Amino acid sequence: MPSNAWIVAADMGYGHGRAAQPLRHLSPSGEIINANNYPGIPKKDLAYWNNIREWYEVISRFRSVPIIGAAVFGLMDNFQKIKAYHPEVRDTAPTMQLRQTYRAIRRGLGRHLIETLNKNPFPLVSTFFSAAYIAEEQGYQGDIYLVACDSDVSRSWAPLKPQTSRINYCVPSEHVAGRLETYGVRPEMIHVTGFPLPVENVGLHREVVQRDLARRLKNLDPYGLHVDDYREFKKADNNHQPLTITYAVGGAGALAELGTTIISSLAGELRKNTLRLRLVAGVRSEVRDQFQRFCEGNGFKDLLGKNISIYYFENKKQYFQGFNELIRDTDILWTKPSELVFYAGFGLPIIMAPALGSQEDANQAWLLSTGAGVRQCDPECTHEWLIEWIESGVLAQTALNGYRHGNLEGVKNIGKLIAHK
């Protein structure tokens, strides 16, 4: 495995950074380079990227506005739409968004970054497609790798001229490999590695993930109705804790209000100490404040720091590390179907909040197809359907499906690929 590689992401939402964090040990500094916000970035480049990021975050939150919000979000989502998959049909024509990106690159976007990295042209591993295109167009001298962050990808993930591109792809599944081929990417440039999941949650020989799953199954199947299905896991220790649900808000801060609805519905269980609820605001201080105000103003102040915990992080590096620690003793993850769908591989059942856009629709469909996730029912009735799922052991089966279908070797496979190129 190489001792050095540049790990490049983008400071936009959480997806690109979450995929990059587990690869940071390959970097000579142990740090990730954000192509849209790094020390010394030219002001012109920074302004370009800030406009895109701010526009995306505003539109994502604006979606909740009745009638007009959905219409405006739909227009934006159309740029990254994922079409129905037909392996025999080629869809090589670049989108308008892709052409605009290349025009910006040819006007100099990213040139400073590549000139800087060319002083030590280690393999460049990017989780952000635009950064890979910049590297190729601006003459990066080392090998270029692009890590796909979702269960399916739009045409934006293939370069302007995919047939002649030298970008190597690291993809989570055969489906994504086939999709890229329909966009014109040469098969020899596509490598099925799996999504790069954090190794601290896996262990050298899966001992960490198996120990966590054994403990989790004890809570998810309280009456032992499905014990014959998971006898291969070592018996969990006797340190009992209440069943723990983690509700994670996305990087744009959308769907924060769902967390307050969950609190209200599960009030009885939280007070009886049969459940713990973690609300992850990520790096959004306004989401943290929203959760705090709700609890203090609706009779839940006494539960804060006990069976209701709010997690806020000063920066994304702290968030990614802290989140990975949190989910080790989480029993159920409730979130929208983002790149977090791959965390089902830890044996972590995922309750999916409503998908926001074409990309999340695809992630939701994939997770449902594996049996590793379920759609949320009416959140105001969480105390009814969720408790029924727990008592019947349904979510224990969901956890097992995730573990058995998951690929936990992404980091190892990407490292091997780079080392042997």
Coordinates of C-alpha atoms in Angstrom, one line a residue:
M1 CA 0.0 0.0 0.0
P2 CA 1.4 3.4 -0.9
S3 CA 2.6 5.7 1.9
N4 CA 1.4 8.8 0.2
A5 CA -1.6 9.9 -1.9
W6 CA -3.5 13.1 -2.1
I7 CA -7.0 12.7 -0.8
V8 CA -9.3 15.3 -2.3
A9 CA -12.9 16.1 -1.4
A10 CA -15.2 19.0 -1.4
D11 CA -16.7 21.1 1.5
M12 CA -20.3 20.6 0.3
G13 CA -22.7 18.8 2.5
Y14 CA -21.3 15.6 4.1
G15 CA -21.1 13.0 1.3
H16 CA -17.7 13.8 -0.3
G17 CA -16.0 14.3 3.1
R18 CA -17.5 11.2 4.6
A19 CA -16.1 9.0 1.8
A20 CA -12.7 10.7 2.1
Q21 CA -12.2 10.6 5.8
P22 CA -11.5 6.8 6.0
L23 CA -8.7 7.3 3.4
R24 CA -6.9 10.1 5.1
H25 CA -4.2 7.8 6.4
L26 CA -2.9 7.7 2.8
S27 CA -2.2 11.4 2.9
P28 CA 1.3 12.6 3.8
S29 CA -0.2 15.0 6.3
G30 CA -3.1 12.8 7.4
E31 CA -5.4 15.6 6.1
I32 CA -8.0 15.9 3.4
I33 CA -7.7 18.7 0.7
N34 CA -11.0 20.3 0.0
A35 CA -10.8 21.4 -3.7
N36 CA -13.3 24.2 -3.1
N37 CA -11.7 25.5 0.2
Y38 CA -8.0 24.9 0.9
P39 CA -5.2 27.2 2.2
G40 CA -4.1 29.5 -0.6
I41 CA -7.1 29.0 -2.9
P42 CA -7.4 31.9 -5.3
K43 CA -10.2 34.3 -4.5
K44 CA -11.8 33.7 -7.9
D45 CA -12.0 29.9 -7.4
L46 CA -13.3 30.3 -3.8
A47 CA -16.1 32.6 -5.0
Y48 CA -17.1 30.2 -7.7
W49 CA -17.4 27.3 -5.3
N50 CA -19.1 29.3 -2.6
N51 CA -21.8 30.3 -5.0
I52 CA -22.5 26.7 -5.9
R53 CA -22.5 25.5 -2.3
E54 CA -24.7 28.3 -1.0
W55 CA -27.2 27.8 -3.8
Y56 CA -27.4 24.1 -3.1
E57 CA -27.9 24.5 0.7
V58 CA -30.6 27.2 0.2
I59 CA -32.5 25.2 -2.3
S60 CA -32.3 22.1 -0.2
R61 CA -33.8 23.8 2.9
F62 CA -36.3 25.8 0.7
R63 CA -37.8 22.5 -0.4
S64 CA -40.0 22.4 2.7
V65 CA -41.8 25.6 1.6
P66 CA -45.3 24.5 0.4
I67 CA -45.9 24.2 -3.3
I68 CA -43.2 26.5 -4.6
G69 CA -40.4 24.8 -2.6
A70 CA -40.9 21.4 -4.3
A71 CA -41.1 23.1 -7.7
V72 CA -37.8 25.0 -7.3
F73 CA -36.0 22.0 -5.8
G74 CA -37.3 19.9 -8.7
L75 CA -35.6 22.2 -11.2
M76 CA -32.3 21.9 -9.5
D77 CA -32.6 18.2 -9.1
N78 CA -33.2 17.8 -12.8
F79 CA -29.5 18.7 -13.4
Q80 CA -28.5 15.5 -11.5
K81 CA -31.3 13.2 -12.5
I82 CA -30.5 9.5 -12.7
K83 CA -32.4 7.9 -15.5
A84 CA -33.8 4.4 -15.6
Y85 CA -31.0 1.9 -16.0
H86 CA -30.8 0.0 -19.3
P87 CA -27.4 -1.7 -19.6
E88 CA -27.7 -2.0 -23.4
V89 CA -28.5 1.7 -23.9
R90 CA -25.6 4.2 -24.1
D91 CA -26.1 7.6 -22.6
T92 CA -22.8 9.4 -23.4
A93 CA -24.1 12.9 -24.2
P94 CA -22.8 15.3 -21.5
T95 CA -25.3 17.3 -19.5
M96 CA -25.5 21.1 -19.6
Q97 CA -24.2 21.1 -16.0
L98 CA -21.1 19.1 -17.0
R99 CA -20.4 21.4 -20.0
Q100 CA -20.6 24.4 -17.7
T101 CA -18.1 22.8 -15.3
Y102 CA -15.6 22.1 -18.1
R103 CA -16.0 25.7 -19.4
A104 CA -15.0 26.9 -15.9
I105 CA -12.0 24.5 -15.8
R106 CA -10.8 25.7 -19.2
R107 CA -11.0 29.3 -17.9
G108 CA -8.6 28.3 -15.1
L109 CA -10.7 26.8 -12.3
G110 CA -8.5 24.6 -10.2
R111 CA -5.2 25.4 -12.0
H112 CA -3.6 26.6 -8.8
L113 CA -4.5 23.4 -6.9
I114 CA -3.0 21.2 -9.6
E115 CA 0.1 23.2 -10.0
T116 CA 0.6 22.9 -6.2
L117 CA 0.0 19.1 -6.1
N118 CA 2.2 18.6 -9.2
K119 CA 5.2 19.5 -7.0
N120 CA 4.7 16.0 -5.5
P121 CA 2.5 14.1 -7.9
F122 CA 1.4 11.3 -5.7
P123 CA -1.7 9.4 -6.7
L124 CA -4.7 11.7 -6.5
V125 CA -7.8 10.1 -4.9
S126 CA -10.9 12.3 -5.2
T127 CA -14.4 11.8 -3.9
F128 CA -15.6 14.8 -5.8
F129 CA -16.0 14.3 -9.6
S130 CA -15.2 18.0 -10.5
A131 CA -11.8 17.7 -8.7
A132 CA -11.0 14.6 -10.8
Y133 CA -11.9 16.5 -14.0
I134 CA -9.8 19.4 -12.9
A135 CA -6.9 17.2 -12.4
E136 CA -7.2 15.6 -15.8
E137 CA -7.8 18.9 -17.7
Q138 CA -5.1 20.9 -15.8
G139 CA -2.4 18.3 -16.5
Y140 CA -2.0 16.4 -13.2
Q141 CA 1.2 14.3 -13.6
G142 CA 0.1 11.4 -11.2
D143 CA -2.6 8.8 -11.5
I144 CA -6.2 10.0 -10.9
Y145 CA -8.8 8.0 -9.0
L146 CA -12.5 9.0 -8.5
V147 CA -14.4 7.3 -5.6
A148 CA -18.2 7.1 -6.2
C149 CA -20.1 8.1 -3.1
D150 CA -23.6 6.7 -3.8
S151 CA -25.4 3.5 -4.8
D152 CA -26.0 4.9 -8.3
V153 CA -24.5 7.8 -10.2
S154 CA -25.8 10.4 -12.7
R155 CA -24.1 11.4 -16.0
S156 CA -22.2 14.1 -14.0
W157 CA -19.9 11.4 -12.7
A158 CA -18.5 10.6 -16.1
P159 CA -16.1 13.1 -17.8
L160 CA -16.8 15.1 -20.9
K161 CA -15.0 12.6 -23.1
P162 CA -15.3 9.3 -21.1
Q163 CA -13.9 7.1 -23.9
T164 CA -10.5 8.7 -23.7
S165 CA -10.3 9.7 -20.0
R166 CA -7.5 8.4 -17.8
I167 CA -9.5 8.6 -14.6
N168 CA -9.7 5.4 -12.6
Y169 CA -13.0 4.7 -10.8
C170 CA -13.5 3.1 -7.4
V171 CA -17.2 2.1 -7.2
P172 CA -19.3 0.5 -4.5
S173 CA -21.0 -2.1 -6.6
E174 CA -21.4 -3.9 -10.0
H175 CA -24.4 -1.7 -10.6
V176 CA -22.5 1.5 -10.5
A177 CA -19.8 -0.1 -12.7
G178 CA -22.4 -1.0 -15.3
R179 CA -24.0 2.5 -15.1
L180 CA -20.6 4.1 -15.8
E181 CA -20.1 1.9 -18.8
T182 CA -23.4 3.2 -20.2
Y183 CA -22.0 6.7 -19.9
G184 CA -19.0 5.6 -22.0
V185 CA -16.3 4.9 -19.4
R186 CA -14.0 2.1 -20.5
P187 CA -14.5 -1.1 -18.4
E188 CA -10.8 -1.4 -17.6
M189 CA -11.0 2.0 -15.8
I190 CA -13.7 0.8 -13.4
H191 CA -12.9 -1.1 -10.2
V192 CA -15.5 -2.5 -7.8
T193 CA -13.9 -1.7 -4.4
G194 CA -16.8 -1.1 -2.1
F195 CA -17.6 2.2 -0.4
P196 CA -14.8 3.3 2.0
L197 CA -16.2 2.7 5.4
P198 CA -14.3 3.8 8.5
V199 CA -11.9 1.0 9.6
E200 CA -12.3 1.9 13.3
N201 CA -15.9 0.6 13.0
V202 CA -14.8 -2.6 11.3
G203 CA -11.7 -3.8 13.0
L204 CA -8.7 -5.7 11.5
H205 CA -10.7 -9.0 11.3
R206 CA -14.2 -7.6 11.7
E207 CA -14.0 -8.1 15.4
V208 CA -15.3 -4.6 16.1
V209 CA -18.3 -4.8 13.8
Q210 CA -19.3 -8.3 15.0
R211 CA -19.1 -7.3 18.6
D212 CA -21.2 -4.2 18.1
L213 CA -23.7 -6.2 16.1
A214 CA -24.0 -8.9 18.7
R215 CA -24.8 -6.3 21.3
R216 CA -27.2 -4.5 19.0
L217 CA -29.2 -7.7 18.2
K218 CA -29.9 -8.1 21.9
N219 CA -31.9 -4.8 21.8
L220 CA -33.4 -5.3 18.4
D221 CA -34.8 -8.8 19.2
P222 CA -35.7 -8.4 22.8
Y223 CA -37.7 -11.6 22.9
G224 CA -35.2 -13.7 21.0
L225 CA -37.7 -14.5 18.2
H226 CA -35.0 -14.7 15.5
V227 CA -32.1 -16.0 17.6
D228 CA -31.6 -19.0 15.2
D229 CA -30.7 -16.5 12.4
Y230 CA -27.7 -15.0 14.2
R231 CA -26.2 -17.8 16.3
E232 CA -22.9 -17.2 14.4
F233 CA -22.3 -14.0 16.4
K234 CA -20.6 -14.3 19.8
K235 CA -22.9 -13.8 22.7
A236 CA -23.1 -10.1 23.7
D237 CA -21.8 -9.0 27.1
N238 CA -24.3 -8.4 29.9
N239 CA -23.8 -4.6 30.0
H240 CA -27.4 -3.6 29.1
Q241 CA -28.3 -0.2 27.8
P242 CA -31.6 1.2 26.6
L243 CA -32.3 0.8 22.9
T244 CA -30.6 3.8 21.3
I245 CA -31.9 5.6 18.2
T246 CA -29.7 8.2 16.4
Y247 CA -31.5 10.7 14.2
A248 CA -29.0 12.4 11.9
V249 CA -29.8 15.6 10.0
G250 CA -28.1 16.1 6.6
G251 CA -25.4 18.6 5.7
A252 CA -27.8 21.2 4.3
G253 CA -29.8 21.1 7.6
A254 CA -33.0 19.9 5.9
L255 CA -35.6 17.8 7.8
A256 CA -34.5 19.1 11.2
E257 CA -38.2 19.5 12.2
L258 CA -38.6 15.7 11.9
G259 CA -36.4 15.3 15.0
T260 CA -38.8 17.3 17.1
T261 CA -41.7 15.2 15.9
I262 CA -39.8 12.0 16.9
I263 CA -39.2 13.4 20.4
S264 CA -42.9 14.2 20.9
S265 CA -44.1 10.8 19.7
L266 CA -41.5 8.8 21.8
A267 CA -42.1 10.9 25.0
G268 CA -43.5 8.0 27.0
E269 CA -40.7 5.6 26.1
L270 CA -38.0 8.3 26.8
R271 CA -39.5 9.0 30.2
K272 CA -39.7 5.3 31.1
N273 CA -36.0 4.9 30.2
T274 CA -36.7 2.2 27.6
L275 CA -35.3 4.3 24.8
R276 CA -32.5 6.8 24.3
L277 CA -32.7 9.4 21.4
R278 CA -29.6 11.1 19.9
L279 CA -30.2 14.1 17.7
V280 CA -27.2 14.8 15.5
A281 CA -27.1 18.4 14.3
G282 CA -23.7 17.9 12.7
V283 CA -22.0 21.3 12.1
R284 CA -25.3 23.2 11.9
S285 CA -25.5 25.4 15.0
E286 CA -29.0 26.5 14.0
V287 CA -30.2 22.9 14.0
R288 CA -28.7 22.4 17.4
D289 CA -30.5 25.5 18.7
Q290 CA -33.8 24.4 17.1
F291 CA -33.6 21.0 19.0
Q292 CA -32.5 22.8 22.2
R293 CA -35.4 25.3 22.1
F294 CA -37.9 22.6 21.4
C295 CA -36.9 20.5 24.3
E296 CA -36.7 23.4 26.7
G297 CA -40.1 24.8 25.5
N298 CA -42.1 21.6 25.4
G299 CA -41.4 19.9 28.7
F300 CA -38.3 17.8 27.8
K301 CA -35.6 19.9 29.5
D302 CA -35.1 17.4 32.3
L303 CA -34.3 14.7 29.7
L304 CA -31.5 16.6 28.0
G305 CA -28.2 15.0 28.6
K306 CA -30.0 11.9 29.8
N307 CA -32.3 10.0 27.4
I308 CA -32.2 12.9 24.9
S309 CA -28.8 14.0 23.7
I310 CA -28.0 16.7 21.1
Y311 CA -24.7 16.4 19.2
Y312 CA -23.1 19.4 17.6
F313 CA -19.6 19.6 16.2
E314 CA -17.4 22.7 15.5
N315 CA -16.1 21.3 12.1
K316 CA -16.6 18.4 9.8
K317 CA -13.5 16.6 10.8
Q318 CA -14.8 16.4 14.4
Y319 CA -18.2 15.5 13.1
F320 CA -17.1 12.6 11.0
Q321 CA -14.9 11.2 13.8
G322 CA -17.6 11.8 16.4
F323 CA -20.4 10.3 14.3
N324 CA -18.4 7.1 13.8
E325 CA -18.0 6.8 17.5
L326 CA -21.7 7.4 18.1
I327 CA -23.0 4.7 15.8
R328 CA -20.9 2.0 17.5
D329 CA -23.5 1.8 20.3
T330 CA -26.4 3.0 18.2
D331 CA -29.1 0.4 17.6
I332 CA -31.2 2.2 14.9
L333 CA -30.0 5.0 12.5
W334 CA -32.8 7.3 11.3
T335 CA -31.8 9.6 8.5
K336 CA -32.4 10.5 4.9
P337 CA -31.0 8.0 2.3
S338 CA -27.7 9.7 1.6
E339 CA -24.3 8.1 1.5
L340 CA -25.1 6.8 5.0
V341 CA -27.0 3.9 3.3
F342 CA -23.7 2.1 3.2
Y343 CA -23.5 2.2 7.0
A344 CA -26.1 -0.6 6.9
G345 CA -23.0 -2.8 6.3
F346 CA -22.2 -2.5 10.0
G347 CA -25.4 -4.3 10.8
L348 CA -27.1 -1.0 11.5
P349 CA -30.8 -0.9 10.5
I350 CA -31.7 2.3 8.8
I351 CA -35.1 4.0 9.0
M352 CA -35.2 6.3 6.0
A353 CA -36.7 9.8 6.2
P354 CA -38.1 11.1 2.9
A355 CA -35.6 11.2 0.1
L356 CA -34.6 14.6 -1.2
G357 CA -34.0 14.3 -4.9
S358 CA -33.0 11.8 -7.6
Q359 CA -29.8 10.7 -6.0
E360 CA -31.5 9.9 -2.7
D361 CA -34.3 8.2 -4.5
A362 CA -31.7 5.8 -6.0
N363 CA -30.1 5.2 -2.6
Q364 CA -33.5 4.5 -1.1
A365 CA -34.3 2.0 -3.8
W366 CA -31.0 0.2 -3.4
L367 CA -31.3 0.0 0.4
L368 CA -34.8 -1.4 0.1
S369 CA -33.7 -4.0 -2.4
T370 CA -31.1 -5.3 0.1
G371 CA -33.6 -5.5 2.9
A372 CA -31.2 -3.4 5.0
G373 CA -33.5 -0.4 5.4
V374 CA -37.1 0.6 5.8
R375 CA -39.1 3.7 5.0
Q376 CA -40.4 5.7 8.0
C377 CA -44.1 5.5 8.7
D378 CA -46.0 8.5 10.1
P379 CA -43.5 10.1 12.4
E380 CA -46.3 11.4 14.7
C381 CA -47.1 7.7 15.4
T382 CA -43.5 6.6 15.9
H383 CA -44.4 5.2 19.3
E384 CA -46.8 2.7 17.7
W385 CA -45.0 1.4 14.6
L386 CA -41.5 1.6 15.9
I387 CA -42.2 -0.3 19.1
E388 CA -44.1 -3.0 17.1
W389 CA -41.0 -3.4 14.8
I390 CA -38.7 -3.8 17.8
E391 CA -40.9 -6.2 19.7
S392 CA -41.4 -8.4 16.6
G393 CA -37.7 -8.4 15.8
V394 CA -38.2 -7.0 12.3
L395 CA -35.3 -4.6 12.7
A396 CA -33.0 -7.4 13.9
Q397 CA -33.6 -9.0 10.5
T398 CA -32.9 -5.7 8.8
A399 CA -29.6 -5.4 10.7
L400 CA -28.6 -8.9 9.6
N401 CA -29.5 -8.1 6.0
G402 CA -27.3 -5.1 6.0
Y403 CA -24.3 -6.9 7.5
R404 CA -24.6 -9.8 5.1
H405 CA -25.0 -7.7 2.0
G406 CA -22.5 -5.0 2.9
N407 CA -18.9 -4.7 1.6
L408 CA -16.7 -3.7 4.5
E409 CA -13.4 -3.8 2.5
G410 CA -13.6 -0.5 0.6
V411 CA -10.6 1.2 2.3
K412 CA -8.5 -1.9 2.0
N413 CA -9.4 -2.5 -1.7
I414 CA -8.8 1.1 -2.7
G415 CA -5.4 1.0 -1.0
K416 CA -4.5 -2.2 -2.8
L417 CA -5.6 -0.7 -6.2
I418 CA -3.5 2.4 -5.8
A419 CA -0.5 0.3 -4.7
H420 CA -0.5 -2.0 -7.7
K421 CA -1.3 0.5 -10.4

